[in-house]
Coordinates of C-alpha atoms in Angstrom, one line a residue:
M1 CA 7.3 18.1 -11.2
R2 CA 7.8 18.9 -7.7
E3 CA 7.5 16.8 -4.4
Q4 CA 4.2 17.0 -2.7
T5 CA 3.0 17.1 0.7
I6 CA -0.7 17.8 2.6
K7 CA -1.7 21.1 2.8
K8 CA -3.2 20.6 6.1
S9 CA -3.4 18.3 9.2
V10 CA -6.1 15.8 9.2
E11 CA -7.2 13.1 11.8
L12 CA -9.5 10.1 12.1
V13 CA -10.1 7.4 14.6
G14 CA -10.5 3.7 14.2
I15 CA -9.7 0.3 15.2
G16 CA -6.8 -1.9 14.2
L17 CA -7.5 -5.1 12.2
H18 CA -5.1 -7.3 14.0
K19 CA -5.0 -6.0 17.4
G20 CA -8.5 -4.8 17.4
V21 CA -7.8 -1.9 19.5
P22 CA -8.8 2.0 19.0
V23 CA -6.2 4.1 17.5
T24 CA -6.2 7.7 16.7
M25 CA -4.1 8.7 13.6
K26 CA -3.2 12.2 12.4
L27 CA -1.6 13.1 9.2
E28 CA 0.7 16.1 9.2
P29 CA 2.7 17.9 6.3
L30 CA 6.5 17.7 6.5
P31 CA 9.0 20.0 4.6
T32 CA 10.4 18.8 1.0
G33 CA 13.0 16.1 1.3
S34 CA 11.6 14.8 4.7
G35 CA 10.3 11.4 3.5
I36 CA 7.5 9.6 5.2
H37 CA 7.8 9.1 8.8
F38 CA 5.4 7.3 11.5
F39 CA 5.3 8.6 15.1
R40 CA 4.0 6.7 18.1
S41 CA 2.9 9.6 20.1
D42 CA 2.4 7.0 23.0
V43 CA 5.9 6.2 23.3
G44 CA 7.5 9.3 21.7
V45 CA 9.1 7.2 18.8
N46 CA 9.7 8.1 15.1
I47 CA 10.0 5.4 12.7
E48 CA 11.4 6.3 9.1
L49 CA 9.6 4.6 6.4
K50 CA 12.2 2.3 4.6
P51 CA 13.0 -1.5 3.9
D52 CA 15.4 -1.8 6.5
N53 CA 12.7 -1.0 9.2
V54 CA 10.7 -3.9 8.4
V55 CA 10.6 -6.3 11.0
D56 CA 7.6 -8.9 10.2
T57 CA 5.5 -9.7 7.1
T58 CA 2.9 -11.8 8.7
M59 CA -0.5 -11.0 7.1
A60 CA 0.9 -7.5 7.2
T61 CA 3.8 -5.1 6.9
V62 CA 5.2 -4.3 10.1
I63 CA 8.0 -1.5 10.8
A64 CA 9.6 -0.9 14.0
K65 CA 12.2 1.3 15.8
D66 CA 13.8 -0.5 19.1
S67 CA 10.8 -2.8 20.1
H68 CA 8.2 -0.1 19.0
K69 CA 6.1 -1.2 16.1
V70 CA 3.8 0.4 13.7
S71 CA 1.7 -2.6 12.0
T72 CA -0.5 -2.8 9.0
I73 CA 0.9 0.2 7.1
E74 CA 0.2 -1.0 3.6
H75 CA -3.3 0.0 3.0
L76 CA -2.5 3.8 3.9
L77 CA 0.9 4.0 2.4
S78 CA -0.9 2.7 -1.1
A79 CA -2.9 5.7 -0.8
V80 CA -0.2 8.0 -0.1
Y81 CA 2.0 6.6 -3.0
A82 CA -1.3 7.0 -5.3
Y83 CA -1.6 10.6 -4.4
G84 CA 1.9 11.5 -5.1
I85 CA 2.6 12.3 -1.6
D86 CA 6.5 12.4 -0.8
N87 CA 6.9 14.1 2.8
L88 CA 4.3 13.3 5.6
R89 CA 4.2 12.5 9.2
I90 CA 1.8 10.0 10.2
V91 CA 1.2 10.2 14.1
L92 CA -0.6 7.4 15.9
D93 CA -1.2 6.9 19.6
N94 CA -1.1 2.9 19.2
E95 CA 0.8 0.3 17.1
E96 CA -1.6 -0.4 14.2
V97 CA -3.0 2.0 11.4
P98 CA -6.9 2.0 11.4
I99 CA -8.3 -0.5 9.2
M100 CA -11.2 1.4 8.0
D101 CA -13.4 -0.7 5.9
G102 CA -10.4 -3.0 4.4
S103 CA -9.6 -0.9 1.6
S104 CA -7.8 2.2 1.1
I105 CA -10.8 4.6 -0.1
G106 CA -11.3 6.1 3.2
Y107 CA -7.6 7.0 3.1
C108 CA -8.1 8.6 -0.3
M109 CA -10.9 10.5 1.0
L110 CA -8.8 11.6 4.1
L111 CA -5.9 13.0 1.5
E112 CA -8.4 14.8 -0.5
E113 CA -9.8 16.4 2.6
A114 CA -6.1 17.4 3.5
G115 CA -5.4 18.6 0.0
I116 CA -2.0 18.6 -1.7
I117 CA 0.4 21.2 -2.4
E118 CA 3.7 21.2 -4.4
Q119 CA 7.0 22.1 -2.7
D120 CA 10.2 23.5 -4.0
S121 CA 12.4 20.7 -4.8
T122 CA 12.1 18.5 -7.9
K123 CA 10.5 15.3 -7.8
K124 CA 12.7 12.0 -8.1
I125 CA 11.6 8.7 -9.5
L126 CA 13.1 5.3 -9.1
K127 CA 13.5 3.9 -12.6
V128 CA 14.2 0.0 -12.8
K129 CA 17.0 -0.7 -15.0
S130 CA 17.3 -4.6 -15.4
P131 CA 15.1 -7.3 -14.1
I132 CA 15.2 -8.6 -10.6
E133 CA 12.9 -11.3 -9.2
I134 CA 12.2 -13.2 -5.9
K135 CA 10.7 -16.7 -6.1
D136 CA 9.1 -19.1 -3.4
G137 CA 8.2 -22.6 -5.1
D138 CA 5.7 -21.3 -7.9
K139 CA 5.1 -17.8 -6.4
F140 CA 7.1 -14.8 -7.7
V141 CA 7.3 -11.2 -7.5
R142 CA 9.3 -9.4 -10.5
L143 CA 10.3 -5.9 -11.7
E144 CA 10.9 -5.3 -15.2
P145 CA 12.3 -2.2 -17.0
S146 CA 9.4 0.0 -18.5
D147 CA 8.2 3.4 -19.6
E148 CA 5.2 3.0 -17.6
C149 CA 4.3 2.2 -14.1
V150 CA 2.3 -1.2 -14.3
F151 CA 1.2 -3.6 -11.7
D152 CA 0.3 -7.0 -13.4
F153 CA -1.0 -9.6 -10.8
S154 CA -2.5 -13.0 -11.0
I155 CA -3.5 -15.2 -8.2
H156 CA -5.2 -18.7 -7.7
F157 CA -7.3 -20.0 -4.6
P158 CA -9.1 -23.3 -4.8
H159 CA -12.2 -21.6 -3.9
P160 CA -15.4 -21.3 -5.9
A161 CA -15.7 -17.6 -5.2
I162 CA -12.0 -16.7 -6.3
G163 CA -10.4 -19.5 -8.5
T164 CA -8.1 -17.8 -11.0
Q165 CA -7.9 -13.9 -11.3
K166 CA -5.6 -11.7 -13.2
Y167 CA -5.6 -8.0 -13.4
K168 CA -3.2 -5.4 -15.1
F169 CA -3.2 -2.0 -13.7
E170 CA -1.8 1.0 -15.5
F171 CA -0.9 3.3 -12.8
S172 CA -2.4 7.0 -12.2
T173 CA -4.2 8.6 -9.3
K174 CA -7.3 8.5 -11.2
N175 CA -7.1 5.1 -12.3
Y176 CA -6.3 3.9 -8.7
K177 CA -9.3 5.6 -7.0
E178 CA -11.6 4.0 -9.7
E179 CA -9.8 0.5 -10.1
I180 CA -7.9 -0.4 -6.9
A181 CA -8.9 1.7 -4.0
R182 CA -12.3 0.1 -2.9
A183 CA -10.6 -3.4 -3.1
R184 CA -10.9 -4.9 0.3
T185 CA -8.8 -7.3 2.4
F186 CA -10.2 -10.8 2.7
G187 CA -9.9 -14.0 4.7
F188 CA -11.1 -17.3 5.2
L189 CA -13.4 -18.3 8.1
S190 CA -11.5 -21.6 8.5
E191 CA -8.2 -19.7 9.3
V192 CA -9.9 -17.2 11.8
Q193 CA -9.3 -19.3 15.0
Y194 CA -5.6 -20.0 14.3
M195 CA -5.1 -16.3 13.2
R196 CA -6.6 -15.0 16.6
S197 CA -4.6 -17.8 18.6
I198 CA -1.5 -16.0 17.4
G199 CA -2.8 -12.4 18.1
L200 CA -4.0 -11.6 14.7
A201 CA -7.3 -10.8 13.0
L202 CA -8.7 -9.5 16.5
G203 CA -10.4 -6.3 15.2
G204 CA -11.6 -8.1 11.8
S205 CA -15.3 -8.3 10.9
L206 CA -17.7 -8.2 7.9
D207 CA -17.3 -4.6 8.2
N208 CA -13.6 -4.4 7.3
A209 CA -13.0 -7.5 5.2
I210 CA -14.5 -9.8 2.8
V211 CA -14.9 -13.4 4.7
L212 CA -15.5 -16.7 2.9
D213 CA -16.5 -19.8 4.3
D214 CA -15.7 -23.1 2.4
T215 CA -18.1 -22.3 -0.4
T216 CA -19.4 -18.8 -0.5
I217 CA -18.8 -15.0 0.6
L218 CA -20.3 -14.3 3.8
N219 CA -20.7 -10.2 3.2
K220 CA -24.3 -9.8 2.2
E221 CA -23.4 -6.9 0.0
G222 CA -21.2 -9.1 -2.2
L223 CA -18.1 -8.0 -4.0
R224 CA -17.3 -4.2 -5.1
Y225 CA -15.3 -5.7 -8.3
K226 CA -15.5 -8.9 -10.3
E227 CA -11.8 -9.2 -9.7
E228 CA -11.7 -7.6 -5.9
F229 CA -9.6 -10.4 -4.5
V230 CA -6.7 -9.9 -7.1
R231 CA -7.1 -5.9 -7.1
H232 CA -6.8 -6.0 -3.4
K233 CA -3.4 -7.7 -4.0
I234 CA -2.4 -5.0 -6.1
L235 CA -3.4 -2.3 -3.5
D236 CA -1.3 -4.4 -1.1
A237 CA 1.9 -4.2 -3.5
I238 CA 1.8 -0.6 -4.1
G239 CA 1.8 0.0 -0.4
D240 CA 4.9 -2.3 0.0
M241 CA 6.7 -0.8 -3.1
S242 CA 6.1 2.5 -1.3
L243 CA 9.2 1.6 1.3
L244 CA 11.6 2.4 -1.6
G245 CA 11.0 6.1 -0.6
M246 CA 10.1 7.3 -4.0
P247 CA 7.7 6.6 -7.0
L248 CA 8.6 3.2 -9.0
L249 CA 8.9 3.5 -12.9
G250 CA 9.0 -0.1 -13.9
A251 CA 6.7 -3.0 -14.2
Y252 CA 5.6 -5.1 -11.3
I253 CA 4.8 -8.7 -12.2
S254 CA 3.4 -11.3 -9.7
Y255 CA 1.9 -14.6 -9.3
A256 CA 0.4 -15.1 -5.6
G257 CA 3.1 -12.5 -4.2
S258 CA 2.9 -11.6 -0.6
H259 CA 4.1 -8.9 2.0
K260 CA 7.1 -11.0 2.4
L261 CA 8.1 -11.4 -1.2
N262 CA 7.3 -7.8 -1.6
H263 CA 9.8 -6.7 1.0
L264 CA 12.5 -9.3 -0.5
L265 CA 12.1 -7.5 -3.7
T266 CA 12.4 -3.9 -2.3
K267 CA 15.8 -5.0 -0.5
K268 CA 17.0 -7.0 -3.6
L269 CA 16.3 -3.9 -6.1
L270 CA 18.2 -1.6 -3.6
E271 CA 21.2 -4.2 -2.9
E272 CA 21.8 -5.0 -6.6
E273 CA 21.4 -1.2 -7.5
A274 CA 19.2 -2.6 -10.4
Y275 CA 17.7 1.0 -10.7
E276 CA 18.7 4.6 -11.5
I277 CA 17.0 7.8 -10.0
V278 CA 15.9 10.3 -12.5
E279 CA 13.9 13.6 -12.3
I280 CA 10.4 13.2 -13.3
P281 CA 9.6 15.7 -16.5
Q282 CA 7.0 17.8 -16.0
E283 CA 4.7 16.6 -18.8
Y284 CA 4.9 13.0 -17.4
K285 CA 1.4 12.5 -15.9
L286 CA 2.0 9.9 -13.3
Y287 CA -0.1 11.6 -10.7
D288 CA -3.6 13.4 -11.3
Y289 CA -3.2 16.1 -8.4
E290 CA -6.1 17.7 -9.7
L291 CA -8.2 15.0 -7.7
A292 CA -6.9 16.4 -4.3
K293 CA -6.4 19.9 -5.3
E294 CA -10.1 20.4 -6.4
N295 CA -11.5 18.8 -3.1
A296 CA -9.0 20.9 -0.9

């Protein structure tokens, strides 16, 4: 199995969820071995995707170089990871990735429009060797050795529309598009005033998030999946794990995980060297590249 990039550059315009400002985003192919990079064209700054560049995890994952940030990267990166793209330049003319509809399905469509091509280098994978865990009270995120890539997530919210939800996702591109990609971010009306007072959720609306009052969902169209809330948590977790810089082979298990705990987990995995880097056998069907190739 070879490294991948996109076949051609693609572009879209949207708004940022937290800052609410218009942003143009362009995806560009990069040579093999380059990795994922964000480029702020408005300030001329390149930011490499890696855990050490994370500067904030309050309601979103934020990376930065010097004082220049790129925020809310997790939904886009979740789709990039799901489509097996190793080398990519993400060009933005502002500090936040467009929110689209609050899920990652729009990014999936953009990647399929761009197409995917194989490159010369053999694809590597980060295989979990020993269990590691980050805890915060009863909340936790954990990685365990496994011969499959699995995301097993549980949440509980004392809200009649959510309650306790569990979902176990067995990773493949096809499964991701069908089971995870359409799950939207969510928030509570009671928290909106506070979030906006600290400069967050300024671009949030019923068009790009599930919004709940004290008892019900305010979106007239309802939910896209029965367990949409926990499925979106898996979407976020996949995006956050992409900061490791290569595909993950192991079981991710969480109760009430967050961007902060995910970030600490990636750092602990690397610091404790609880992994080995191996080549992916050609017959190992982690990605269904035909999804993008057929639409290229």
